[in-house]
Short mmCIF file of C-alpha atoms in Angstrom, two decimals:
data_model
loop_
_atom_site.label_atom_id
_atom_site.label_comp_id
_atom_site.label_asym_id
_atom_site.label_seq_id
_atom_site.Cartn_x
_atom_site.Cartn_y
_atom_site.Cartn_z
CA UNK A 1 0.00 0.00 0.00
CA UNK A 2 2.88 2.38 0.80
CA UNK A 3 4.53 1.60 -2.55
CA UNK A 4 1.23 2.28 -4.34
CA UNK A 5 0.97 5.67 -2.65
CA UNK A 6 4.54 6.48 -3.69
CA UNK A 7 3.68 5.60 -7.29
CA UNK A 8 0.44 7.67 -7.19
CA UNK A 9 -1.42 4.50 -8.17
CA UNK A 10 -5.19 4.70 -7.79
CA UNK A 11 -7.03 1.80 -6.17
CA UNK A 12 -10.25 2.51 -8.03
CA UNK A 13 -12.87 -0.27 -7.99
CA UNK A 14 -14.15 -1.46 -11.37
CA UNK A 15 -17.20 0.40 -12.63
CA UNK A 16 -20.45 -1.37 -11.82
CA UNK A 17 -23.29 -1.70 -14.26
CA UNK A 18 -26.34 0.26 -13.13
CA UNK A 19 -28.87 -1.78 -11.15
CA UNK A 20 -32.35 -2.32 -12.56
CA UNK A 21 -34.04 -1.81 -9.17
CA UNK A 22 -32.40 1.62 -8.82
CA UNK A 23 -33.50 2.45 -12.37
CA UNK A 24 -37.09 1.47 -11.47
CA UNK A 25 -37.01 3.92 -8.58
CA UNK A 26 -35.69 6.65 -10.88
CA UNK A 27 -38.43 5.97 -13.45
CA UNK A 28 -41.10 6.28 -10.78
CA UNK A 29 -39.48 9.43 -9.40
CA UNK A 30 -39.53 11.04 -12.85
CA UNK A 31 -43.21 10.21 -13.24
CA UNK A 32 -43.90 11.72 -9.82
CA UNK A 33 -42.22 14.93 -10.96
CA UNK A 34 -43.87 15.33 -14.34
CA UNK A 35 -45.08 13.12 -17.21
CA UNK A 36 -42.31 11.84 -19.48
CA UNK A 37 -41.80 10.17 -22.85
CA UNK A 38 -39.98 6.82 -22.74
CA UNK A 39 -37.58 7.76 -25.56
CA UNK A 40 -36.52 10.98 -23.83
CA UNK A 41 -35.97 9.26 -20.48
CA UNK A 42 -34.01 6.42 -22.10
CA UNK A 43 -31.63 8.93 -23.68
CA UNK A 44 -31.22 10.70 -20.34
CA UNK A 45 -30.54 7.45 -18.47
CA UNK A 46 -27.89 6.41 -21.01
CA UNK A 47 -26.04 9.67 -20.39
CA UNK A 48 -25.12 8.30 -16.93
CA UNK A 49 -21.96 6.16 -17.05
CA UNK A 50 -23.36 3.09 -15.19
CA UNK A 51 -26.24 2.89 -17.68
CA UNK A 52 -24.47 3.89 -20.89
CA UNK A 53 -24.74 0.33 -22.28
CA UNK A 54 -28.27 -0.30 -20.99
CA UNK A 55 -30.17 -2.33 -23.63
CA UNK A 56 -33.48 -0.80 -24.71
CA UNK A 57 -35.22 -4.08 -23.86
CA UNK A 58 -34.09 -3.84 -20.23
CA UNK A 59 -35.29 -0.25 -20.07
CA UNK A 60 -38.68 -1.21 -21.54
CA UNK A 61 -38.92 -4.10 -19.07
CA UNK A 62 -38.34 -1.66 -16.21
CA UNK A 63 -41.04 0.68 -17.55
CA UNK A 64 -43.43 -2.27 -17.79
CA UNK A 65 -42.52 -3.35 -14.26
CA UNK A 66 -43.27 0.11 -12.81
CA UNK A 67 -46.50 0.28 -14.84
CA UNK A 68 -47.87 -3.22 -14.13
CA UNK A 69 -45.53 -5.07 -11.75
CA UNK A 70 -44.61 -7.41 -14.60
CA UNK A 71 -46.47 -10.21 -16.34
CA UNK A 72 -47.00 -12.29 -13.18
CA UNK A 73 -48.32 -9.35 -11.13
CA UNK A 74 -50.29 -7.28 -13.64
CA UNK A 75 -53.62 -8.59 -12.33
CA UNK A 76 -53.04 -6.73 -9.05
CA UNK A 77 -53.95 -3.04 -9.21
CA UNK A 78 -51.66 -2.12 -6.31
CA UNK A 79 -48.59 -2.78 -8.50
CA UNK A 80 -49.77 -0.41 -11.28
CA UNK A 81 -48.01 2.84 -10.39
CA UNK A 82 -47.71 4.66 -13.74
CA UNK A 83 -49.84 4.74 -16.88
CA UNK A 84 -49.63 6.25 -20.37
CA UNK A 85 -51.83 9.15 -21.40
CA UNK A 86 -53.14 9.78 -24.93
CA UNK A 87 -49.96 11.64 -25.86
CA UNK A 88 -47.87 8.59 -24.96
CA UNK A 89 -46.42 10.20 -21.83
CA UNK A 90 -46.08 8.21 -18.61
CA UNK A 91 -47.62 9.69 -15.44
CA UNK A 92 -48.49 8.38 -11.95
CA UNK A 93 -51.83 6.57 -11.66
CA UNK A 94 -52.97 8.49 -8.57
CA UNK A 95 -51.70 10.94 -5.90
CA UNK A 96 -51.13 8.12 -3.38
CA UNK A 97 -48.27 6.80 -5.55
CA UNK A 98 -46.52 10.17 -5.33
CA UNK A 99 -47.00 10.28 -1.55
CA UNK A 100 -45.66 6.73 -1.13
CA UNK A 101 -42.62 7.56 -3.26
CA UNK A 102 -41.73 10.55 -1.08
CA UNK A 103 -41.93 8.40 2.06
CA UNK A 104 -39.85 5.51 0.67
CA UNK A 105 -37.33 7.07 -1.75
CA UNK A 106 -33.70 6.04 -1.18
CA UNK A 107 -31.33 3.20 -2.09
CA UNK A 108 -29.81 2.37 1.30
CA UNK A 109 -31.75 -0.40 3.03
CA UNK A 110 -30.78 -0.96 6.65
CA UNK A 111 -29.49 -4.41 7.57
CA UNK A 112 -32.27 -6.47 9.21
CA UNK A 113 -31.69 -7.72 12.75
CA UNK A 114 -33.01 -11.09 13.89
CA UNK A 115 -33.94 -12.10 17.42
CA UNK A 116 -31.91 -15.02 18.76
CA UNK A 117 -33.96 -17.28 21.04
CA UNK A 118 -32.69 -20.21 23.08
CA UNK A 119 -34.81 -23.37 22.86
CA UNK A 120 -34.42 -27.03 23.65
CA UNK A 121 -32.59 -28.74 20.80
CA UNK A 122 -34.39 -30.91 18.28
CA UNK A 123 -31.42 -33.23 17.80
CA UNK A 124 -30.36 -36.40 19.52
CA UNK A 125 -27.23 -38.15 18.44
CA UNK A 126 -26.86 -35.79 15.49
CA UNK A 127 -30.29 -36.37 13.96
CA UNK A 128 -33.45 -34.31 13.99
CA UNK A 129 -36.43 -35.52 15.98
CA UNK A 130 -38.98 -33.17 14.51
CA UNK A 131 -40.10 -29.56 14.81
CA UNK A 132 -38.73 -27.47 17.66
CA UNK A 133 -40.91 -25.69 20.16
CA UNK A 134 -41.24 -21.96 19.43
CA UNK A 135 -40.66 -19.33 22.07
CA UNK A 136 -37.70 -19.52 24.42
CA UNK A 137 -35.47 -17.00 26.17
CA UNK A 138 -34.17 -14.17 24.00
CA UNK A 139 -30.36 -13.98 23.94
CA UNK A 140 -30.07 -10.86 21.80
CA UNK A 141 -30.08 -9.80 18.16
CA UNK A 142 -27.87 -10.74 15.24
CA UNK A 143 -27.61 -9.56 11.64
CA UNK A 144 -29.40 -11.60 9.00
CA UNK A 145 -26.23 -11.47 6.87
CA UNK A 146 -24.50 -14.01 9.14
CA UNK A 147 -27.48 -16.30 9.69
CA UNK A 148 -28.23 -16.72 5.98
CA UNK A 149 -24.90 -18.52 5.56
CA UNK A 150 -25.78 -21.20 8.12
CA UNK A 151 -27.60 -24.50 7.81
CA UNK A 152 -29.36 -26.30 10.69
CA UNK A 153 -26.73 -27.97 12.82
CA UNK A 154 -24.08 -25.26 12.41
CA UNK A 155 -22.73 -23.81 15.65
CA UNK A 156 -21.61 -20.29 16.46
CA UNK A 157 -20.59 -18.15 19.41
CA UNK A 158 -23.24 -15.79 20.77
CA UNK A 159 -23.83 -14.15 24.11
CA UNK A 160 -20.69 -15.69 25.62
CA UNK A 161 -21.66 -19.29 24.83
CA UNK A 162 -21.69 -21.75 21.94
CA UNK A 163 -25.12 -22.32 20.37
CA UNK A 164 -26.44 -24.63 17.64
CA UNK A 165 -28.53 -23.15 14.83
CA UNK A 166 -31.90 -24.92 14.74
CA UNK A 167 -34.21 -22.87 12.51
CA UNK A 168 -35.11 -19.44 11.16
CA UNK A 169 -38.80 -18.56 11.42
CA UNK A 170 -39.83 -15.12 10.22
CA UNK A 171 -37.66 -12.72 12.27
CA UNK A 172 -36.58 -15.18 14.96
CA UNK A 173 -33.53 -17.47 15.03
CA UNK A 174 -33.94 -20.54 17.22
CA UNK A 175 -30.78 -21.95 18.79
CA UNK A 176 -29.92 -24.56 21.38
CA UNK A 177 -26.86 -24.93 23.60
CA UNK A 178 -23.87 -26.82 22.22
CA UNK A 179 -20.35 -27.74 23.29
CA UNK A 180 -18.85 -27.76 19.79
CA UNK A 181 -15.18 -26.76 19.93
CA UNK A 182 -15.23 -25.51 16.32
CA UNK A 183 -18.03 -22.97 16.55
CA UNK A 184 -18.11 -20.13 14.02
CA UNK A 185 -17.63 -16.51 15.01
CA UNK A 186 -20.43 -14.17 13.84
CA UNK A 187 -19.44 -11.66 11.18
CA UNK A 188 -21.21 -8.38 10.58
CA UNK A 189 -21.79 -6.08 7.62
CA UNK A 190 -19.09 -3.72 8.87
CA UNK A 191 -16.52 -6.46 8.34
CA UNK A 192 -17.57 -7.31 4.78
CA UNK A 193 -15.33 -4.89 2.91
CA UNK A 194 -12.76 -7.14 1.24
CA UNK A 195 -9.11 -6.73 0.35
CA UNK A 196 -9.21 -4.69 -2.84
CA UNK A 197 -8.26 -6.25 -6.18
CA UNK A 198 -5.23 -4.00 -6.66
CA UNK A 199 -3.89 -4.36 -3.14
CA UNK A 200 -4.34 -8.14 -3.31
CA UNK A 201 -2.30 -8.28 -6.53
CA UNK A 202 0.48 -6.22 -4.94
CA UNK A 203 0.56 -8.57 -1.94
CA UNK A 204 0.93 -11.58 -4.27
CA UNK A 205 3.75 -9.86 -6.18
CA UNK A 206 5.47 -8.93 -2.90
CA UNK A 207 5.36 -12.51 -1.62
CA UNK A 208 6.65 -13.91 -4.92
CA UNK A 209 9.72 -11.62 -4.91
CA UNK A 210 12.08 -12.69 -2.13
CA UNK A 211 14.25 -9.60 -2.71
CA UNK A 212 11.26 -7.45 -1.69
CA UNK A 213 11.15 -9.22 1.68
CA UNK A 214 14.16 -7.12 2.75
CA UNK A 215 11.84 -4.16 3.24
CA UNK A 216 9.51 -6.09 5.55
CA UNK A 217 9.71 -6.16 9.37
CA UNK A 218 12.07 -8.80 10.78
CA UNK A 219 9.25 -10.93 12.21
CA UNK A 220 7.36 -11.01 8.89
CA UNK A 221 10.53 -11.82 6.95
CA UNK A 222 11.33 -14.67 9.35
CA UNK A 223 7.74 -15.94 9.11
CA UNK A 224 7.90 -16.06 5.30
CA UNK A 225 11.33 -17.75 5.40
CA UNK A 226 9.95 -20.45 7.67
CA UNK A 227 7.02 -20.91 5.27
CA UNK A 228 9.39 -21.24 2.30
CA UNK A 229 11.51 -23.83 4.15
CA UNK A 230 8.58 -25.87 5.47
CA UNK A 231 6.09 -25.63 2.59
CA UNK A 232 6.09 -22.99 -0.16
CA UNK A 233 5.33 -19.28 -0.55
CA UNK A 234 2.70 -18.70 -3.27
CA UNK A 235 3.81 -17.31 -6.62
CA UNK A 236 1.99 -14.31 -8.08
CA UNK A 237 -0.25 -16.49 -10.33
CA UNK A 238 -0.04 -19.72 -8.36
CA UNK A 239 -2.40 -21.33 -5.85
CA UNK A 240 -0.78 -23.25 -3.00
CA UNK A 241 -3.01 -25.95 -1.50
CA UNK A 242 -1.78 -27.46 1.76
CA UNK A 243 -3.30 -30.55 3.36
CA UNK A 244 -2.41 -31.81 6.82
CA UNK A 245 -3.92 -33.62 9.82
CA UNK A 246 -4.55 -31.94 13.16
CA UNK A 247 -6.17 -33.54 16.19
CA UNK A 248 -8.88 -35.85 14.84
CA UNK A 249 -9.58 -33.87 11.65
CA UNK A 250 -7.98 -33.22 8.28
CA UNK A 251 -7.43 -29.76 6.82
CA UNK A 252 -7.13 -28.19 3.39
CA UNK A 253 -5.76 -24.62 3.36
CA UNK A 254 -5.34 -22.54 0.20
CA UNK A 255 -4.16 -18.97 -0.38
CA UNK A 256 -6.08 -17.19 -3.17
CA UNK A 257 -5.50 -13.63 -1.81
CA UNK A 258 -8.84 -12.39 -3.19
CA UNK A 259 -10.57 -11.02 -0.07
CA UNK A 260 -13.01 -12.45 2.44
CA UNK A 261 -16.15 -12.24 0.25
CA UNK A 262 -14.69 -14.23 -2.64
CA UNK A 263 -13.16 -16.72 -0.20
CA UNK A 264 -16.45 -17.30 1.60
CA UNK A 265 -18.18 -18.01 -1.71
CA UNK A 266 -15.33 -20.33 -2.71
CA UNK A 267 -15.62 -22.12 0.64
CA UNK A 268 -19.35 -22.72 0.18
CA UNK A 269 -18.80 -24.14 -3.31
CA UNK A 270 -15.74 -26.23 -2.36
CA UNK A 271 -17.55 -27.91 0.53
CA UNK A 272 -20.33 -28.97 -1.87
CA UNK A 273 -17.76 -30.56 -4.18
CA UNK A 274 -15.87 -32.17 -1.30
CA UNK A 275 -19.16 -33.63 -0.06
CA UNK A 276 -19.71 -35.24 -3.46
CA UNK A 277 -16.14 -36.54 -3.34
CA UNK A 278 -16.99 -38.18 0.01
CA UNK A 279 -14.39 -36.19 1.91
CA UNK A 280 -17.01 -35.51 4.62
CA UNK A 281 -16.32 -31.77 5.04
CA UNK A 282 -17.36 -30.29 8.38
CA UNK A 283 -16.96 -26.57 7.72
CA UNK A 284 -14.70 -23.76 6.55
CA UNK A 285 -13.38 -20.37 7.59
CA UNK A 286 -11.98 -17.56 5.47
CA UNK A 287 -9.95 -14.43 6.01
CA UNK A 288 -8.62 -11.84 3.57
CA UNK A 289 -5.94 -14.05 2.05
CA UNK A 290 -6.68 -17.69 2.92
CA UNK A 291 -9.39 -20.32 3.13
CA UNK A 292 -9.36 -23.38 5.42
CA UNK A 293 -11.68 -26.38 5.08
CA UNK A 294 -11.74 -29.19 7.61
CA UNK A 295 -13.17 -32.66 7.18
CA UNK A 296 -13.35 -36.17 8.61
CA UNK A 297 -11.96 -37.65 5.40
CA UNK A 298 -8.18 -37.74 4.86
CA UNK A 299 -7.84 -35.23 2.03
CA UNK A 300 -4.06 -35.73 1.82
CA UNK A 301 -4.56 -39.43 1.10
CA UNK A 302 -7.39 -38.67 -1.34
CA UNK A 303 -5.15 -36.35 -3.38
CA UNK A 304 -2.24 -38.81 -3.18
CA UNK A 305 -4.39 -41.72 -4.40
CA UNK A 306 -6.06 -39.73 -7.17
CA UNK A 307 -9.51 -39.79 -5.53
CA UNK A 308 -9.45 -35.99 -5.25
CA UNK A 309 -8.23 -34.02 -8.27
CA UNK A 310 -7.34 -30.46 -7.26
CA UNK A 311 -7.55 -29.13 -10.83
CA UNK A 312 -11.12 -30.44 -11.05
CA UNK A 313 -11.92 -29.25 -7.50
CA UNK A 314 -10.93 -25.67 -8.37
CA UNK A 315 -12.32 -25.69 -11.91
CA UNK A 316 -14.24 -22.57 -12.96
CA UNK A 317 -17.30 -24.67 -13.78
CA UNK A 318 -18.19 -24.48 -10.07
CA UNK A 319 -19.69 -21.07 -10.93
CA UNK A 320 -22.32 -22.83 -13.05
CA UNK A 321 -24.52 -25.58 -11.65
CA UNK A 322 -22.89 -25.64 -8.19
CA UNK A 323 -23.47 -21.92 -7.72
CA UNK A 324 -27.06 -22.08 -8.97
CA UNK A 325 -27.82 -25.07 -6.72
CA UNK A 326 -26.35 -23.34 -3.69
CA UNK A 327 -28.23 -20.10 -4.39
CA UNK A 328 -31.47 -22.06 -4.72
CA UNK A 329 -30.91 -23.64 -1.29
CA UNK A 330 -29.68 -20.57 0.58
CA UNK A 331 -31.62 -17.61 1.95
CA UNK A 332 -29.27 -15.24 0.14
CA UNK A 333 -31.41 -14.75 -2.97
CA UNK A 334 -34.56 -14.08 -0.97
CA UNK A 335 -32.78 -11.47 1.12
CA UNK A 336 -31.28 -9.81 -1.96
CA UNK A 337 -34.67 -9.84 -3.68
CA UNK A 338 -36.20 -8.23 -0.59
CA UNK A 339 -33.72 -5.36 -0.85
CA UNK A 340 -34.42 -4.94 -4.58
CA UNK A 341 -38.19 -4.97 -3.95
CA UNK A 342 -37.88 -2.18 -1.37
CA UNK A 343 -35.54 -0.04 -3.53
CA UNK A 344 -37.67 -0.46 -6.67
CA UNK A 345 -40.80 0.60 -4.75
CA UNK A 346 -42.61 -2.71 -5.29
CA UNK A 347 -42.90 -3.08 -1.52
CA UNK A 348 -43.39 0.09 0.51
CA UNK A 349 -42.01 0.07 4.06
CA UNK A 350 -43.31 3.44 5.19
CA UNK A 351 -46.84 4.73 5.15
CA UNK A 352 -48.35 7.92 6.54
CA UNK A 353 -48.10 7.64 10.31
CA UNK A 354 -46.70 4.09 10.38
CA UNK A 355 -43.95 1.78 9.14
CA UNK A 356 -44.11 -1.87 8.17
CA UNK A 357 -42.39 -4.26 10.53
CA UNK A 358 -39.67 -6.56 9.25
CA UNK A 359 -42.08 -9.48 9.58
CA UNK A 360 -44.63 -7.77 7.31
CA UNK A 361 -41.97 -6.93 4.70
CA UNK A 362 -40.60 -10.47 4.93
CA UNK A 363 -44.02 -12.00 4.33
CA UNK A 364 -44.80 -9.68 1.41
CA UNK A 365 -41.49 -10.06 -0.42
CA UNK A 366 -41.16 -13.82 0.17
CA UNK A 367 -44.64 -14.33 -1.26
CA UNK A 368 -43.88 -12.21 -4.34
CA UNK A 369 -40.48 -13.94 -4.75
CA UNK A 370 -42.07 -17.40 -4.80
CA UNK A 371 -44.74 -16.27 -7.30
CA UNK A 372 -42.17 -14.72 -9.66
CA UNK A 373 -39.79 -17.69 -9.51
CA UNK A 374 -42.65 -19.98 -10.47
CA UNK A 375 -44.43 -17.88 -13.09
CA UNK A 376 -41.88 -15.33 -14.40
CA UNK A 377 -38.28 -16.40 -13.69
CA UNK A 378 -36.88 -13.67 -15.96
CA UNK A 379 -38.67 -10.88 -14.05
CA UNK A 380 -36.77 -7.59 -13.76
CA UNK A 381 -36.38 -7.86 -9.99
CA UNK A 382 -35.13 -11.44 -10.11
CA UNK A 383 -32.51 -10.35 -12.65
CA UNK A 384 -31.59 -7.41 -10.44
CA UNK A 385 -31.29 -9.67 -7.38
CA UNK A 386 -29.01 -12.13 -9.21
CA UNK A 387 -26.81 -9.28 -10.41
CA UNK A 388 -26.58 -7.67 -6.97
CA UNK A 389 -25.78 -11.00 -5.29
CA UNK A 390 -23.05 -11.77 -7.83
CA UNK A 391 -21.30 -8.40 -7.45
CA UNK A 392 -21.95 -7.13 -3.95
CA UNK A 393 -22.40 -10.22 -1.80
CA UNK A 394 -20.52 -13.05 -3.50
CA UNK A 395 -17.74 -11.31 -5.43
CA UNK A 396 -18.31 -13.71 -8.32
CA UNK A 397 -16.22 -11.70 -10.76
CA UNK A 398 -13.12 -11.79 -8.55
CA UNK A 399 -13.64 -15.47 -7.86
CA UNK A 400 -13.99 -16.17 -11.58
CA UNK A 401 -10.83 -14.20 -12.38
CA UNK A 402 -8.96 -16.11 -9.67
CA UNK A 403 -10.07 -19.53 -10.95
CA UNK A 404 -8.93 -18.57 -14.46
CA UNK A 405 -5.63 -17.23 -13.10
CA UNK A 406 -4.71 -20.42 -11.23
CA UNK A 407 -5.81 -22.89 -13.91
CA UNK A 408 -2.90 -25.31 -14.40
CA UNK A 409 -0.92 -23.55 -11.65
CA UNK A 410 -2.09 -25.39 -8.52
CA UNK A 411 0.69 -26.73 -6.30
CA UNK A 412 -0.19 -29.28 -3.63
CA UNK A 413 1.90 -29.59 -0.47
CA UNK A 414 1.15 -32.59 1.74
CA UNK A 415 2.30 -31.66 5.25
CA UNK A 416 2.41 -33.44 8.58
CA UNK A 417 1.36 -30.36 10.54
CA UNK A 418 0.10 -26.80 10.15
CA UNK A 419 2.34 -24.44 8.16
CA UNK A 420 3.43 -20.97 9.37
CA UNK A 421 1.27 -19.22 6.72
CA UNK A 422 -1.80 -21.22 7.79
CA UNK A 423 -1.64 -20.15 11.45
CA UNK A 424 -3.76 -16.93 11.16
CA UNK A 425 -6.65 -18.58 9.29
CA UNK A 426 -6.53 -21.60 11.62
CA UNK A 427 -6.98 -19.24 14.55
CA UNK A 428 -10.35 -18.25 13.04
CA UNK A 429 -11.64 -21.76 13.77
CA UNK A 430 -13.37 -22.05 17.12
CA UNK A 431 -12.29 -18.62 18.30
CA UNK A 432 -14.72 -18.13 21.18
CA UNK A 433 -15.76 -14.86 22.76
CA UNK A 434 -14.60 -14.97 26.38
CA UNK A 435 -15.50 -11.96 28.47
CA UNK A 436 -13.35 -10.47 31.23
CA UNK A 437 -9.62 -10.35 31.86
CA UNK A 438 -9.03 -13.90 30.62
CA UNK A 439 -9.95 -13.18 26.99
CA UNK A 440 -6.57 -11.89 25.78
CA UNK A 441 -4.72 -14.59 27.73
CA UNK A 442 -6.77 -17.44 26.25
CA UNK A 443 -6.45 -16.10 22.70
CA UNK A 444 -2.70 -15.70 23.18
CA UNK A 445 -2.46 -19.29 24.43
CA UNK A 446 -4.28 -20.60 21.34
CA UNK A 447 -2.00 -18.56 19.05
CA UNK A 448 1.12 -19.70 20.90
CA UNK A 449 0.07 -23.34 20.60
CA UNK A 450 -0.47 -23.07 16.81
CA UNK A 451 2.77 -21.12 16.26
CA UNK A 452 4.71 -23.70 18.28
CA UNK A 453 3.16 -26.46 16.18
CA UNK A 454 4.15 -24.69 12.95
CA UNK A 455 7.76 -24.02 14.03
CA UNK A 456 10.54 -26.55 13.32
CA UNK A 457 11.46 -28.66 16.38
CA UNK A 458 14.84 -26.94 16.78
CA UNK A 459 13.13 -23.52 16.98
CA UNK A 460 10.44 -24.36 19.56
#
């Protein structure tokens, strides 16, 4: 980063294509101001850089959506917000539309909070015994962003204890107590901003050039030297995949250096593929530069015996069927659609003198989402939700670029213990929140234990 500043290099993010939900809000806003002609507004919209390549068909689809709600919703009068007059100009259907727009205009949708309630678990011996009882003591609130990445049975740290995720019902998360040593640590929207593309590339180039290590602090230089002696330091276009046993589990750690968002998406897709390969994955954690997956199956032996092909495991085709299957199963698309529905004005949150609760918005958008997926899968808002999820929440483009970059350049290192470079991401596993004076001491002990394990015997 210091070198980039010295070179006056700009770390400018790639330009995003304009969102269709934001365009829908703009179309409605124009109609609320004064009647407009579609041709004139299309020319105006294209003068904005994010929409300069907007196809006319997409623009017409947005106009139709604001006017009727789309093919699947046109029977409902409440979704008809603009109409054409005899001169071909579009205007609002009634004054209530203009009033609703003024109350709901804006493109920043606050992150929903879910209530976490403690209930008696529905599992015995690892299996489900039926529906859980609703109610329970409230432990606090957590962001929906973290919960949507969980499946029943996952554990995480909350309120100073480890809990097991049982179910999500409306705006309540039901959890039970657990003693899992590998519980996840909740992440929040404030921690979602990933390592930028340009900075990540500079880090890879720095690591690949041993002469550049001379400018690094002594401890970092020693750490990288130990990594080079014990395993391997990644090249600028290379992916290092390390496999090793630890305790009663087996680990796969790789170093893409593409930021937490892309790594989390990669982790979700890799665990699906490892499940099909019968590696019995248990979970994964990601930080800004690395991803760690742990399993019951011996992944080192699977790679050695040819039962697990790393080139096939990291093939870019995972962004096809695997991604679609995962999106269909996760709550991510519904949440993204909910945001698009609010921004586009399809669902109004605020009314004169009152505001819809999260539960009301959830019910409305989930119902519309299910109807559109069944009857109009190419609806404007579904397209907008897929686009937003791919760019803002999953970092699909960066992940795709990384998979292309490493194709044919994957180096496997079978180790007998954790490597120095793997220590930070391994510390993410099971890092519990311990309150009081003991917290720093316990975290330091865990770090010291991993560092000692990674160091050569003569340097313990």
